[in-house]
Amino acid sequence: MLTSARRRFTAVLAAAVLSLAGCAGDDEAASTPQSSEAAGSAFPVSVEHKYGSTEIKAAPSRVVTLGLSDQDPVLALGVVPVGAIDWFLERPYGKWPWAQPLWAGKAPEIVGERDDFNLEKVAALKPDLIIGLYSGMSKDQYDKLSKIAPTVAQPVGFDDYTAPWQDMTKMVGQALGKPAEADKLIAGIDAKLAQLATANPGFKGKSVAVVEPYEPGKYAVFAPNDPKVVLLTKLGFVTPEPIVDAVGKEYAAEIGSEQLSLVDVDKLVFLTGDASTETTVKADKVYGTLAVAKQNRAVFLPYEEPPLGAALSFSTVLSIPYALDQMVPLLAK
């Protein structure tokens, strides 16, 4: 089982401010959000999700997000959520540099933590739309939330917490009546990924692993369909078969020091909670025997200061450009 501390810091086990223009492939992709009048003309709309189809009759203005990172695509499309879930226990809420300017000082009401929704707080906010895409929302929770406001649950066809950021951004665009704007933002980031892959041919075909050390001698190795790993494969990296086999159908393989040879890859990415975590990993005697350690091919991404690990974990339309700008130079060393 996962420790509570680890669940706090990850989605599946759980620093300059980047504007939307910075993540666009062209000026059109960075256009300002559509006006309320333009968005309103798109309604009513129906959004398909894990538990069926939800009709949204008018442009929503009071949105509550229950997915761990759902607030980002909502913000990117010009709506400030009135309620959100607390993932990293960030204080003050809304401090992440990729999203901070879009909150504009309007901190949302915290309505729960991962998959533990406070329905009374949600109802008190009088939402006209509830979004729970990057979540593990149950059918029972969905039924209760749907009595409060139209609710859009997880994307169809994906395990919880594994839907691509593009699919979730598209669903938010549908729900907010801004599908064209969502498509432009996605196209801008896809173009950025393609450009970075071309500019760094050394990434192509190189093996990669994304690992979180969650206590001394204990490591979580993320699955190839985890959003963090998928983002790296878009840059050209590949997940080696031994990791694929070790993870199986789980979202991560939990291993001890004695199994660290599993992640002796070309580029090893560690997500670290604080500065002491890197020190602890480097002190692991087994880790020190790996070629990736001896040849200094590991990259340590902290969750804070700068929040590279958090940006990679979010893997949203807002956080990905920030993560790429900070992370790719480290990967290229």
JSON list of C-alpha atoms in Angstrom, two decimals, residues 71-184:
[
{"chain": "A", "resi": 71, "resn": "GLN", "atom": "CA", "xyz": [-8.18, 23.24, -12.47]},
{"chain": "A", "resi": 72, "resn": "ASP", "atom": "CA", "xyz": [-5.37, 23.81, -14.99]},
{"chain": "A", "resi": 73, "resn": "PRO", "atom": "CA", "xyz": [-7.30, 23.25, -18.25]},
{"chain": "A", "resi": 74, "resn": "VAL", "atom": "CA", "xyz": [-10.25, 25.16, -16.77]},
{"chain": "A", "resi": 75, "resn": "LEU", "atom": "CA", "xyz": [-7.96, 28.10, -15.99]},
{"chain": "A", "resi": 76, "resn": "ALA", "atom": "CA", "xyz": [-6.31, 27.84, -19.40]},
{"chain": "A", "resi": 77, "resn": "LEU", "atom": "CA", "xyz": [-9.71, 28.33, -21.01]},
{"chain": "A", "resi": 78, "resn": "GLY", "atom": "CA", "xyz": [-10.49, 31.47, -19.05]},
{"chain": "A", "resi": 79, "resn": "VAL", "atom": "CA", "xyz": [-12.62, 30.21, -16.14]},
{"chain": "A", "resi": 80, "resn": "VAL", "atom": "CA", "xyz": [-11.48, 30.47, -12.51]},
{"chain": "A", "resi": 81, "resn": "PRO", "atom": "CA", "xyz": [-12.83, 27.50, -10.48]},
{"chain": "A", "resi": 82, "resn": "VAL", "atom": "CA", "xyz": [-14.70, 28.36, -7.29]},
{"chain": "A", "resi": 83, "resn": "GLY", "atom": "CA", "xyz": [-13.75, 25.02, -5.72]},
{"chain": "A", "resi": 84, "resn": "ALA", "atom": "CA", "xyz": [-10.87, 22.58, -6.17]},
{"chain": "A", "resi": 85, "resn": "ILE", "atom": "CA", "xyz": [-9.11, 19.57, -4.68]},
{"chain": "A", "resi": 86, "resn": "ASP", "atom": "CA", "xyz": [-5.95, 19.85, -2.58]},
{"chain": "A", "resi": 87, "resn": "TRP", "atom": "CA", "xyz": [-3.20, 17.64, -4.05]},
{"chain": "A", "resi": 88, "resn": "PHE", "atom": "CA", "xyz": [0.23, 18.83, -2.96]},
{"chain": "A", "resi": 89, "resn": "LEU", "atom": "CA", "xyz": [-1.05, 20.70, 0.10]},
{"chain": "A", "resi": 90, "resn": "GLU", "atom": "CA", "xyz": [0.22, 23.85, -1.60]},
{"chain": "A", "resi": 91, "resn": "ARG", "atom": "CA", "xyz": [0.07, 26.92, 0.56]},
{"chain": "A", "resi": 92, "resn": "PRO", "atom": "CA", "xyz": [-1.02, 29.41, -0.49]},
{"chain": "A", "resi": 93, "resn": "TYR", "atom": "CA", "xyz": [-3.26, 27.58, -2.93]},
{"chain": "A", "resi": 94, "resn": "GLY", "atom": "CA", "xyz": [-2.60, 28.56, -6.53]},
{"chain": "A", "resi": 95, "resn": "LYS", "atom": "CA", "xyz": [1.12, 29.24, -6.06]},
{"chain": "A", "resi": 96, "resn": "TRP", "atom": "CA", "xyz": [2.39, 27.06, -8.92]},
{"chain": "A", "resi": 97, "resn": "PRO", "atom": "CA", "xyz": [4.14, 29.39, -11.40]},
{"chain": "A", "resi": 98, "resn": "TRP", "atom": "CA", "xyz": [2.43, 27.96, -14.49]},
{"chain": "A", "resi": 99, "resn": "ALA", "atom": "CA", "xyz": [-1.04, 28.75, -13.11]},
{"chain": "A", "resi": 100, "resn": "GLN", "atom": "CA", "xyz": [-0.57, 31.54, -10.57]},
{"chain": "A", "resi": 101, "resn": "PRO", "atom": "CA", "xyz": [-1.32, 34.51, -12.85]},
{"chain": "A", "resi": 102, "resn": "LEU", "atom": "CA", "xyz": [-4.53, 32.90, -14.09]},
{"chain": "A", "resi": 103, "resn": "TRP", "atom": "CA", "xyz": [-5.90, 32.53, -10.56]},
{"chain": "A", "resi": 104, "resn": "ALA", "atom": "CA", "xyz": [-5.58, 36.33, -10.29]},
{"chain": "A", "resi": 105, "resn": "GLY", "atom": "CA", "xyz": [-5.61, 36.12, -6.50]},
{"chain": "A", "resi": 106, "resn": "LYS", "atom": "CA", "xyz": [-8.95, 34.28, -6.39]},
{"chain": "A", "resi": 107, "resn": "ALA", "atom": "CA", "xyz": [-8.14, 31.19, -4.34]},
{"chain": "A", "resi": 108, "resn": "PRO", "atom": "CA", "xyz": [-10.81, 28.47, -4.63]},
{"chain": "A", "resi": 109, "resn": "GLU", "atom": "CA", "xyz": [-12.58, 26.79, -1.74]},
{"chain": "A", "resi": 110, "resn": "ILE", "atom": "CA", "xyz": [-10.82, 23.51, -0.92]},
{"chain": "A", "resi": 111, "resn": "VAL", "atom": "CA", "xyz": [-13.48, 20.80, -1.18]},
{"chain": "A", "resi": 112, "resn": "GLY", "atom": "CA", "xyz": [-11.41, 17.71, -0.36]},
{"chain": "A", "resi": 113, "resn": "GLU", "atom": "CA", "xyz": [-8.31, 15.73, -1.16]},
{"chain": "A", "resi": 114, "resn": "ARG", "atom": "CA", "xyz": [-7.69, 12.91, -3.60]},
{"chain": "A", "resi": 115, "resn": "ASP", "atom": "CA", "xyz": [-11.04, 11.16, -4.27]},
{"chain": "A", "resi": 116, "resn": "ASP", "atom": "CA", "xyz": [-12.32, 12.27, -0.85]},
{"chain": "A", "resi": 117, "resn": "PHE", "atom": "CA", "xyz": [-14.89, 14.87, -1.85]},
{"chain": "A", "resi": 118, "resn": "ASN", "atom": "CA", "xyz": [-16.74, 16.98, 0.71]},
{"chain": "A", "resi": 119, "resn": "LEU", "atom": "CA", "xyz": [-20.18, 17.06, -0.90]},
{"chain": "A", "resi": 120, "resn": "GLU", "atom": "CA", "xyz": [-21.50, 19.63, 1.57]},
{"chain": "A", "resi": 121, "resn": "LYS", "atom": "CA", "xyz": [-18.77, 22.08, 0.64]},
{"chain": "A", "resi": 122, "resn": "VAL", "atom": "CA", "xyz": [-19.34, 21.40, -3.05]},
{"chain": "A", "resi": 123, "resn": "ALA", "atom": "CA", "xyz": [-23.07, 22.05, -2.72]},
{"chain": "A", "resi": 124, "resn": "ALA", "atom": "CA", "xyz": [-22.49, 25.23, -0.70]},
{"chain": "A", "resi": 125, "resn": "LEU", "atom": "CA", "xyz": [-20.58, 26.71, -3.62]},
{"chain": "A", "resi": 126, "resn": "LYS", "atom": "CA", "xyz": [-23.69, 26.44, -5.82]},
{"chain": "A", "resi": 127, "resn": "PRO", "atom": "CA", "xyz": [-21.75, 25.22, -8.86]},
{"chain": "A", "resi": 128, "resn": "ASP", "atom": "CA", "xyz": [-23.23, 25.09, -12.34]},
{"chain": "A", "resi": 129, "resn": "LEU", "atom": "CA", "xyz": [-20.63, 22.50, -13.41]},
{"chain": "A", "resi": 130, "resn": "ILE", "atom": "CA", "xyz": [-18.55, 19.87, -11.62]},
{"chain": "A", "resi": 131, "resn": "ILE", "atom": "CA", "xyz": [-15.52, 18.36, -13.37]},
{"chain": "A", "resi": 132, "resn": "GLY", "atom": "CA", "xyz": [-13.72, 15.22, -12.14]},
{"chain": "A", "resi": 133, "resn": "LEU", "atom": "CA", "xyz": [-11.46, 14.02, -14.96]},
{"chain": "A", "resi": 134, "resn": "TYR", "atom": "CA", "xyz": [-8.11, 13.30, -13.30]},
{"chain": "A", "resi": 135, "resn": "SER", "atom": "CA", "xyz": [-9.75, 11.46, -10.44]},
{"chain": "A", "resi": 136, "resn": "GLY", "atom": "CA", "xyz": [-10.92, 8.10, -9.18]},
{"chain": "A", "resi": 137, "resn": "MET", "atom": "CA", "xyz": [-14.52, 9.24, -8.79]},
{"chain": "A", "resi": 138, "resn": "SER", "atom": "CA", "xyz": [-16.83, 6.30, -8.05]},
{"chain": "A", "resi": 139, "resn": "LYS", "atom": "CA", "xyz": [-20.26, 5.77, -9.56]},
{"chain": "A", "resi": 140, "resn": "ASP", "atom": "CA", "xyz": [-21.85, 6.45, -6.18]},
{"chain": "A", "resi": 141, "resn": "GLN", "atom": "CA", "xyz": [-19.97, 9.74, -5.89]},
{"chain": "A", "resi": 142, "resn": "TYR", "atom": "CA", "xyz": [-20.95, 10.65, -9.43]},
{"chain": "A", "resi": 143, "resn": "ASP", "atom": "CA", "xyz": [-24.63, 10.00, -8.72]},
{"chain": "A", "resi": 144, "resn": "LYS", "atom": "CA", "xyz": [-24.56, 12.18, -5.61]},
{"chain": "A", "resi": 145, "resn": "LEU", "atom": "CA", "xyz": [-22.63, 14.98, -7.31]},
{"chain": "A", "resi": 146, "resn": "SER", "atom": "CA", "xyz": [-25.00, 14.93, -10.29]},
{"chain": "A", "resi": 147, "resn": "LYS", "atom": "CA", "xyz": [-27.80, 15.91, -7.93]},
{"chain": "A", "resi": 148, "resn": "ILE", "atom": "CA", "xyz": [-25.86, 19.07, -7.10]},
{"chain": "A", "resi": 149, "resn": "ALA", "atom": "CA", "xyz": [-24.90, 20.14, -10.63]},
{"chain": "A", "resi": 150, "resn": "PRO", "atom": "CA", "xyz": [-24.09, 18.67, -14.06]},
{"chain": "A", "resi": 151, "resn": "THR", "atom": "CA", "xyz": [-21.04, 16.49, -13.47]},
{"chain": "A", "resi": 152, "resn": "VAL", "atom": "CA", "xyz": [-18.43, 15.34, -15.96]},
{"chain": "A", "resi": 153, "resn": "ALA", "atom": "CA", "xyz": [-16.54, 12.25, -14.77]},
{"chain": "A", "resi": 154, "resn": "GLN", "atom": "CA", "xyz": [-13.38, 10.50, -16.01]},
{"chain": "A", "resi": 155, "resn": "PRO", "atom": "CA", "xyz": [-12.69, 10.07, -19.74]},
{"chain": "A", "resi": 156, "resn": "VAL", "atom": "CA", "xyz": [-13.99, 6.93, -21.43]},
{"chain": "A", "resi": 157, "resn": "GLY", "atom": "CA", "xyz": [-11.51, 4.21, -22.39]},
{"chain": "A", "resi": 158, "resn": "PHE", "atom": "CA", "xyz": [-8.76, 4.90, -19.86]},
{"chain": "A", "resi": 159, "resn": "ASP", "atom": "CA", "xyz": [-7.91, 3.65, -16.40]},
{"chain": "A", "resi": 160, "resn": "ASP", "atom": "CA", "xyz": [-8.27, 6.31, -13.73]},
{"chain": "A", "resi": 161, "resn": "TYR", "atom": "CA", "xyz": [-5.33, 8.75, -13.71]},
{"chain": "A", "resi": 162, "resn": "THR", "atom": "CA", "xyz": [-3.99, 7.60, -17.09]},
{"chain": "A", "resi": 163, "resn": "ALA", "atom": "CA", "xyz": [-6.00, 9.64, -19.61]},
{"chain": "A", "resi": 164, "resn": "PRO", "atom": "CA", "xyz": [-3.78, 11.80, -21.83]},
{"chain": "A", "resi": 165, "resn": "TRP", "atom": "CA", "xyz": [-3.75, 15.49, -21.04]},
{"chain": "A", "resi": 166, "resn": "GLN", "atom": "CA", "xyz": [-5.01, 16.15, -24.57]},
{"chain": "A", "resi": 167, "resn": "ASP", "atom": "CA", "xyz": [-8.20, 14.15, -23.97]},
{"chain": "A", "resi": 168, "resn": "MET", "atom": "CA", "xyz": [-8.87, 15.90, -20.69]},
{"chain": "A", "resi": 169, "resn": "THR", "atom": "CA", "xyz": [-8.25, 19.32, -22.20]},
{"chain": "A", "resi": 170, "resn": "LYS", "atom": "CA", "xyz": [-10.67, 18.52, -25.03]},
{"chain": "A", "resi": 171, "resn": "MET", "atom": "CA", "xyz": [-13.34, 17.43, -22.54]},
{"chain": "A", "resi": 172, "resn": "VAL", "atom": "CA", "xyz": [-12.94, 20.64, -20.56]},
{"chain": "A", "resi": 173, "resn": "GLY", "atom": "CA", "xyz": [-13.17, 22.58, -23.81]},
{"chain": "A", "resi": 174, "resn": "GLN", "atom": "CA", "xyz": [-16.44, 20.80, -24.64]},
{"chain": "A", "resi": 175, "resn": "ALA", "atom": "CA", "xyz": [-17.88, 21.40, -21.19]},
{"chain": "A", "resi": 176, "resn": "LEU", "atom": "CA", "xyz": [-17.00, 25.11, -21.24]},
{"chain": "A", "resi": 177, "resn": "GLY", "atom": "CA", "xyz": [-18.21, 25.60, -24.80]},
{"chain": "A", "resi": 178, "resn": "LYS", "atom": "CA", "xyz": [-14.67, 26.34, -26.04]},
{"chain": "A", "resi": 179, "resn": "PRO", "atom": "CA", "xyz": [-13.65, 23.32, -28.12]},
{"chain": "A", "resi": 180, "resn": "ALA", "atom": "CA", "xyz": [-11.76, 25.33, -30.74]},
{"chain": "A", "resi": 181, "resn": "GLU", "atom": "CA", "xyz": [-9.73, 27.16, -28.11]},
{"chain": "A", "resi": 182, "resn": "ALA", "atom": "CA", "xyz": [-8.85, 23.84, -26.45]},
{"chain": "A", "resi": 183, "resn": "ASP", "atom": "CA", "xyz": [-7.73, 22.39, -29.78]},
{"chain": "A", "resi": 184, "resn": "LYS", "atom": "CA", "xyz": [-5.45, 25.39, -30.43]}
]
